[in-house]
Amino acid sequence: MNFWHHIYEHFNPIAFEIFGLKVHWYGIMYILALLSALYVAKLIVKKDKLSISESILDNYFIWVEIGVILGARIGYFIFYVPNNLYYFTHPWQMFNPFVNGKFVGIAGMSYHGAVIGFAIATFLFVKKYKINMWKLLDIVAIAVPAGYVFGRIGNFLNQRLIGRVTDSDIGIYVNGVLRYPSQLFEAFFEGVVIFIILFLYRKKKKFDGELISLYMILYGIARSFCEMFRQPDPQLGFIFMHFTMGELLSFVMILAGIVIYFIKLSNISKKKLYNNTKNKRIKK
């Protein structure tokens, strides 16, 4: 256990350097997250014989990747940066990887901002290509948690989004302080567990849109649980009582998932009732 407690002392977050540019494990994990999500999406389409071509999926993932990056970065400044007026009057600074002429990269992404960017990109995509949005989103609901695992492992390797202080045996030292490996908790509960649940349930879904609504609910619950082990963002702390920004945004996500679920379920029920009534009239 001693090696585990001091794992960061034996690990370099920089994977390698090329032409003086440092490539972090986090960046590698981000690429793996994208590729694994796309692979799972294509696997589901092929396995379940869905009427969506690979070219459409490839194109769609380019759209949503742009939406996710923009949404995640802008969302970070909306939700997690206090006194953010400067950045919204100088929006290009959100994406400036240089500080005082030195390359420092871009740090700070909001998952919930990424969701908003993803939703906007998806809406625009389906409007342009005339695709069943809810069928597409049900594929995403399974693909995203598969990729999410790598994203949170990337946070762990990059020593970001650290856990709260603990005296538990599972803790690891971060700058001399024993903390929960909360990023790995998130990778497991928000990624692995949700993926398994939705992957196994997908054949039993009652309507298009059910899986994405369940994903929103499950993610919100899992994220709220994991937030109890994650250190609140230092610039924000606890927003309300002992609730963090992540918990409050996850609560909104849960509510949105519930609303979508029951609206879609109600529409299906109304459609069945209409068809039954219509059939009875025909028989008469």
Tab-separated table of C-alpha atoms in Angstrom:
chain	number	residue	atom	x	y	z
A	1	MET	CA	0.000	0.000	0.000
A	2	ASN	CA	2.944	2.326	0.556
A	3	PHE	CA	3.594	2.516	-3.198
A	4	TRP	CA	-0.088	3.351	-3.785
A	5	HIS	CA	-0.082	6.079	-1.114
A	6	HIS	CA	2.916	7.730	-2.813
A	7	ILE	CA	2.029	6.904	-6.410
A	8	TYR	CA	2.374	10.508	-7.604
A	9	GLU	CA	5.969	10.535	-6.424
A	10	HIS	CA	6.692	7.653	-8.819
A	11	PHE	CA	4.746	9.022	-11.782
A	12	ASN	CA	5.429	11.769	-14.312
A	13	PRO	CA	2.288	13.412	-15.743
A	14	ILE	CA	4.294	14.172	-18.897
A	15	ALA	CA	4.333	11.127	-21.176
A	16	PHE	CA	7.038	12.395	-23.544
A	17	GLU	CA	8.408	15.466	-25.303
A	18	ILE	CA	8.505	16.088	-29.040
A	19	PHE	CA	10.321	19.097	-30.487
A	20	GLY	CA	10.272	20.688	-27.051
A	21	LEU	CA	6.502	20.261	-26.686
A	22	LYS	CA	5.456	18.340	-23.596
A	23	VAL	CA	2.759	15.728	-24.212
A	24	HIS	CA	0.815	14.965	-21.046
A	25	TRP	CA	-0.896	11.705	-20.221
A	26	TYR	CA	-4.086	13.737	-19.839
A	27	GLY	CA	-3.985	14.667	-23.524
A	28	ILE	CA	-3.405	11.052	-24.491
A	29	MET	CA	-6.322	9.959	-22.307
A	30	TYR	CA	-8.529	12.621	-23.913
A	31	ILE	CA	-7.767	11.222	-27.367
A	32	LEU	CA	-8.447	7.679	-26.126
A	33	ALA	CA	-11.742	8.876	-24.648
A	34	LEU	CA	-12.851	10.236	-28.018
A	35	LEU	CA	-11.726	7.187	-29.976
A	36	SER	CA	-13.291	4.705	-27.543
A	37	ALA	CA	-16.613	6.587	-27.559
A	38	LEU	CA	-16.644	6.540	-31.355
A	39	TYR	CA	-15.705	2.855	-31.420
A	40	VAL	CA	-18.512	1.931	-29.008
A	41	ALA	CA	-21.012	3.996	-31.007
A	42	LYS	CA	-20.077	2.152	-34.214
A	43	LEU	CA	-20.165	-1.180	-32.383
A	44	ILE	CA	-23.705	-0.529	-31.118
A	45	VAL	CA	-24.897	0.529	-34.573
A	46	LYS	CA	-23.436	-2.633	-36.133
A	47	LYS	CA	-24.470	-5.001	-33.341
A	48	ASP	CA	-28.059	-3.722	-33.151
A	49	LYS	CA	-28.356	-3.220	-36.931
A	50	LEU	CA	-29.344	0.444	-36.630
A	51	SER	CA	-29.975	2.462	-39.784
A	52	ILE	CA	-27.120	4.936	-39.278
A	53	SER	CA	-24.048	4.861	-41.520
A	54	GLU	CA	-20.470	5.041	-40.295
A	55	SER	CA	-19.889	8.213	-42.317
A	56	ILE	CA	-22.793	9.902	-40.513
A	57	LEU	CA	-21.327	8.876	-37.146
A	58	ASP	CA	-17.864	10.118	-38.106
A	59	ASN	CA	-19.298	13.445	-39.211
A	60	TYR	CA	-21.479	13.700	-36.119
A	61	PHE	CA	-18.563	13.097	-33.774
A	62	ILE	CA	-16.635	15.951	-35.407
A	63	TRP	CA	-19.594	18.256	-34.787
A	64	VAL	CA	-20.068	17.216	-31.176
A	65	GLU	CA	-16.349	17.306	-30.442
A	66	ILE	CA	-16.281	20.964	-31.457
A	67	GLY	CA	-19.407	21.587	-29.376
A	68	VAL	CA	-17.962	19.744	-26.368
A	69	ILE	CA	-14.639	21.627	-26.437
A	70	LEU	CA	-16.295	25.035	-26.816
A	71	GLY	CA	-18.999	24.220	-24.269
A	72	ALA	CA	-16.582	22.747	-21.741
A	73	ARG	CA	-14.234	25.714	-21.912
A	74	ILE	CA	-16.891	28.436	-21.924
A	75	GLY	CA	-18.864	26.559	-19.265
A	76	TYR	CA	-15.787	26.532	-17.032
A	77	PHE	CA	-15.727	30.324	-17.047
A	78	ILE	CA	-19.489	30.545	-16.509
A	79	PHE	CA	-19.748	28.037	-13.674
A	80	TYR	CA	-16.338	27.927	-12.043
A	81	VAL	CA	-14.605	31.292	-12.501
A	82	PRO	CA	-15.820	34.093	-10.223
A	83	ASN	CA	-15.638	37.678	-11.513
A	84	ASN	CA	-15.526	36.370	-15.060
A	85	LEU	CA	-16.631	39.586	-16.818
A	86	TYR	CA	-13.136	40.120	-18.248
A	87	TYR	CA	-13.273	36.829	-20.153
A	88	PHE	CA	-16.670	37.564	-21.653
A	89	THR	CA	-15.497	40.953	-22.852
A	90	HIS	CA	-12.281	39.315	-24.124
A	91	PRO	CA	-13.594	35.843	-25.129
A	92	TRP	CA	-10.466	34.919	-27.096
A	93	GLN	CA	-8.574	34.826	-23.789
A	94	MET	CA	-10.540	31.704	-22.829
A	95	PHE	CA	-8.597	29.825	-25.491
A	96	ASN	CA	-5.239	31.554	-25.141
A	97	PRO	CA	-2.633	28.891	-24.181
A	98	PHE	CA	0.048	31.520	-23.467
A	99	VAL	CA	0.642	33.514	-20.282
A	100	ASN	CA	3.197	36.314	-20.499
A	101	GLY	CA	4.513	34.768	-23.712
A	102	LYS	CA	4.992	31.325	-22.160
A	103	PHE	CA	3.059	28.282	-23.384
A	104	VAL	CA	1.103	26.828	-20.445
A	105	GLY	CA	-1.672	25.022	-22.305
A	106	ILE	CA	-5.377	25.278	-21.572
A	107	ALA	CA	-6.611	24.072	-18.187
A	108	GLY	CA	-10.150	24.162	-16.893
A	109	MET	CA	-13.082	22.323	-18.471
A	110	SER	CA	-16.653	21.967	-17.243
A	111	TYR	CA	-18.448	18.677	-17.870
A	112	HIS	CA	-21.859	20.332	-17.607
A	113	GLY	CA	-20.706	23.045	-20.016
A	114	ALA	CA	-19.625	20.251	-22.363
A	115	VAL	CA	-23.146	18.797	-22.131
A	116	ILE	CA	-24.645	22.132	-23.203
A	117	GLY	CA	-22.178	22.440	-26.098
A	118	PHE	CA	-22.910	18.836	-27.065
A	119	ALA	CA	-26.680	19.461	-27.030
A	120	ILE	CA	-26.373	22.529	-29.254
A	121	ALA	CA	-24.090	20.714	-31.717
A	122	THR	CA	-26.462	17.732	-31.815
A	123	PHE	CA	-29.493	19.940	-32.461
A	124	LEU	CA	-27.755	21.710	-35.338
A	125	PHE	CA	-26.510	18.396	-36.782
A	126	VAL	CA	-29.896	16.674	-36.836
A	127	LYS	CA	-31.519	19.790	-38.299
A	128	LYS	CA	-29.006	19.760	-41.154
A	129	TYR	CA	-28.985	16.011	-41.859
A	130	LYS	CA	-32.612	15.196	-40.942
A	131	ILE	CA	-31.783	12.330	-38.566
A	132	ASN	CA	-33.854	10.927	-35.691
A	133	MET	CA	-32.290	12.873	-32.818
A	134	TRP	CA	-33.477	10.598	-30.016
A	135	LYS	CA	-32.245	7.436	-31.711
A	136	LEU	CA	-28.858	9.104	-32.171
A	137	LEU	CA	-28.765	10.283	-28.551
A	138	ASP	CA	-29.491	6.774	-27.288
A	139	ILE	CA	-26.313	5.621	-29.008
A	140	VAL	CA	-24.444	8.513	-27.408
A	141	ALA	CA	-25.805	7.529	-23.994
A	142	ILE	CA	-23.858	4.269	-24.177
A	143	ALA	CA	-20.774	5.626	-25.952
A	144	VAL	CA	-20.124	8.608	-23.666
A	145	PRO	CA	-19.605	6.738	-20.366
A	146	ALA	CA	-17.205	4.380	-22.162
A	147	GLY	CA	-15.059	7.341	-23.177
A	148	TYR	CA	-15.615	9.090	-19.863
A	149	VAL	CA	-13.554	6.438	-18.080
A	150	PHE	CA	-10.420	7.559	-19.917
A	151	GLY	CA	-11.210	11.215	-19.260
A	152	ARG	CA	-11.278	10.751	-15.501
A	153	ILE	CA	-8.202	8.537	-15.545
A	154	GLY	CA	-6.578	11.430	-17.386
A	155	ASN	CA	-7.571	13.758	-14.531
A	156	PHE	CA	-5.998	11.311	-12.085
A	157	LEU	CA	-2.741	11.059	-14.040
A	158	ASN	CA	-2.644	14.830	-14.445
A	159	GLN	CA	-3.199	15.275	-10.680
A	160	ARG	CA	-6.256	17.501	-11.224
A	161	LEU	CA	-9.709	17.515	-9.619
A	162	ILE	CA	-8.205	16.039	-6.466
A	163	GLY	CA	-10.141	14.370	-3.662
A	164	ARG	CA	-10.915	15.524	-0.146
A	165	VAL	CA	-8.601	14.911	2.775
A	166	THR	CA	-8.909	11.431	4.309
A	167	ASP	CA	-7.182	8.997	6.646
A	168	SER	CA	-8.451	6.005	4.653
A	169	ASP	CA	-6.081	3.299	3.387
A	170	ILE	CA	-7.212	4.018	-0.171
A	171	GLY	CA	-5.947	7.595	0.044
A	172	ILE	CA	-2.980	8.916	-1.942
A	173	TYR	CA	-0.638	11.739	-1.072
A	174	VAL	CA	-1.105	14.938	-3.083
A	175	ASN	CA	1.487	17.560	-2.174
A	176	GLY	CA	2.034	15.836	1.167
A	177	VAL	CA	-1.666	15.548	2.052
A	178	LEU	CA	-3.532	12.200	2.033
A	179	ARG	CA	-6.607	12.490	-0.188
A	180	TYR	CA	-9.264	10.293	-1.801
A	181	PRO	CA	-8.497	9.253	-5.418
A	182	SER	CA	-11.853	10.789	-6.349
A	183	GLN	CA	-11.053	10.843	-10.061
A	184	LEU	CA	-10.963	7.038	-10.060
A	185	PHE	CA	-14.257	6.925	-8.151
A	186	GLU	CA	-15.747	9.034	-10.939
A	187	ALA	CA	-14.194	6.869	-13.661
A	188	PHE	CA	-15.814	3.802	-12.084
A	189	PHE	CA	-19.269	5.074	-11.073
A	190	GLU	CA	-19.848	7.711	-13.770
A	191	GLY	CA	-18.148	5.658	-16.476
A	192	VAL	CA	-17.933	1.888	-15.986
A	193	VAL	CA	-21.129	1.384	-13.953
A	194	ILE	CA	-23.341	3.579	-16.147
A	195	PHE	CA	-21.930	2.009	-19.319
A	196	ILE	CA	-22.703	-1.524	-18.097
A	197	ILE	CA	-26.241	-0.593	-17.014
A	198	LEU	CA	-27.179	1.119	-20.288
A	199	PHE	CA	-25.406	-1.421	-22.494
A	200	LEU	CA	-27.329	-4.299	-20.900
A	201	TYR	CA	-30.632	-2.394	-20.849
A	202	ARG	CA	-30.520	-1.040	-24.411
A	203	LYS	CA	-32.479	-3.945	-25.973
A	204	LYS	CA	-35.293	-3.435	-23.463
A	205	LYS	CA	-35.803	0.282	-24.045
A	206	LYS	CA	-39.433	1.269	-24.604
A	207	PHE	CA	-38.903	4.343	-26.777
A	208	ASP	CA	-36.229	6.373	-28.523
A	209	GLY	CA	-34.783	8.838	-26.042
A	210	GLU	CA	-35.126	6.564	-23.046
A	211	LEU	CA	-31.414	5.745	-22.816
A	212	ILE	CA	-30.254	9.367	-22.961
A	213	SER	CA	-32.770	10.373	-20.299
A	214	LEU	CA	-31.622	7.478	-18.102
A	215	TYR	CA	-28.015	8.484	-18.699
A	216	MET	CA	-28.732	12.014	-17.477
A	217	ILE	CA	-30.401	10.671	-14.335
A	218	LEU	CA	-27.741	8.059	-13.627
A	219	TYR	CA	-24.871	10.454	-14.274
A	220	GLY	CA	-26.399	13.086	-12.006
A	221	ILE	CA	-26.778	10.562	-9.185
A	222	ALA	CA	-23.277	9.118	-9.661
A	223	ARG	CA	-21.663	12.559	-9.889
A	224	SER	CA	-23.474	13.758	-6.763
A	225	PHE	CA	-22.190	10.703	-4.891
A	226	CYS	CA	-18.617	11.169	-6.105
A	227	GLU	CA	-18.700	14.877	-5.225
A	228	MET	CA	-18.735	13.825	-1.567
A	229	PHE	CA	-15.159	12.576	-2.056
A	230	ARG	CA	-13.964	15.334	-4.399
A	231	GLN	CA	-12.377	18.534	-3.135
A	232	PRO	CA	-14.614	21.521	-3.906
A	233	ASP	CA	-13.143	23.934	-6.428
A	234	PRO	CA	-10.917	26.273	-4.378
A	235	GLN	CA	-12.176	29.430	-6.089
A	236	LEU	CA	-15.806	28.521	-5.268
A	237	GLY	CA	-15.867	26.227	-2.233
A	238	PHE	CA	-19.354	25.143	-1.183
A	239	ILE	CA	-22.040	27.070	-3.040
A	240	PHE	CA	-24.998	26.347	-0.781
A	241	MET	CA	-24.687	24.710	2.631
A	242	HIS	CA	-22.526	21.639	1.847
A	243	PHE	CA	-23.442	21.477	-1.830
A	244	THR	CA	-20.780	22.018	-4.499
A	245	MET	CA	-21.308	23.495	-7.947
A	246	GLY	CA	-20.964	19.992	-9.407
A	247	GLU	CA	-23.781	18.706	-7.189
A	248	LEU	CA	-26.099	21.606	-8.026
A	249	LEU	CA	-25.529	21.209	-11.764
A	250	SER	CA	-26.017	17.443	-11.463
A	251	PHE	CA	-29.331	18.033	-9.693
A	252	VAL	CA	-30.466	20.117	-12.675
A	253	MET	CA	-29.300	17.322	-14.973
A	254	ILE	CA	-31.317	14.743	-13.015
A	255	LEU	CA	-34.446	16.896	-13.248
A	256	ALA	CA	-33.934	17.411	-16.990
A	257	GLY	CA	-33.523	13.649	-17.468
A	258	ILE	CA	-36.735	12.931	-15.529
A	259	VAL	CA	-38.678	15.538	-17.520
A	260	ILE	CA	-37.450	14.144	-20.861
A	261	TYR	CA	-38.232	10.578	-19.754
A	262	PHE	CA	-41.836	11.283	-18.799
A	263	ILE	CA	-42.522	13.564	-21.771
A	264	LYS	CA	-41.313	10.882	-24.179
A	265	LEU	CA	-43.188	8.168	-22.261
A	266	SER	CA	-46.364	10.274	-22.309
A	267	ASN	CA	-46.044	10.791	-26.069
A	268	ILE	CA	-45.724	7.043	-26.585
A	269	SER	CA	-48.790	6.398	-24.425
A	270	LYS	CA	-50.821	8.985	-26.341
A	271	LYS	CA	-49.744	7.469	-29.641
A	272	LYS	CA	-50.752	3.964	-28.528
A	273	LEU	CA	-54.117	5.265	-27.296
A	274	TYR	CA	-54.697	7.036	-30.607
A	275	ASN	CA	-53.811	3.923	-32.619
A	276	ASN	CA	-56.062	1.722	-30.478
A	277	THR	CA	-58.953	4.140	-30.894
A	278	LYS	CA	-58.345	4.343	-34.637
A	279	ASN	CA	-58.265	0.540	-34.981
A	280	LYS	CA	-61.560	0.198	-33.082
A	281	ARG	CA	-63.208	2.690	-35.422
A	282	ILE	CA	-61.924	0.798	-38.459
A	283	LYS	CA	-63.322	-2.495	-37.123
A	284	LYS	CA	-66.709	-0.906	-36.588
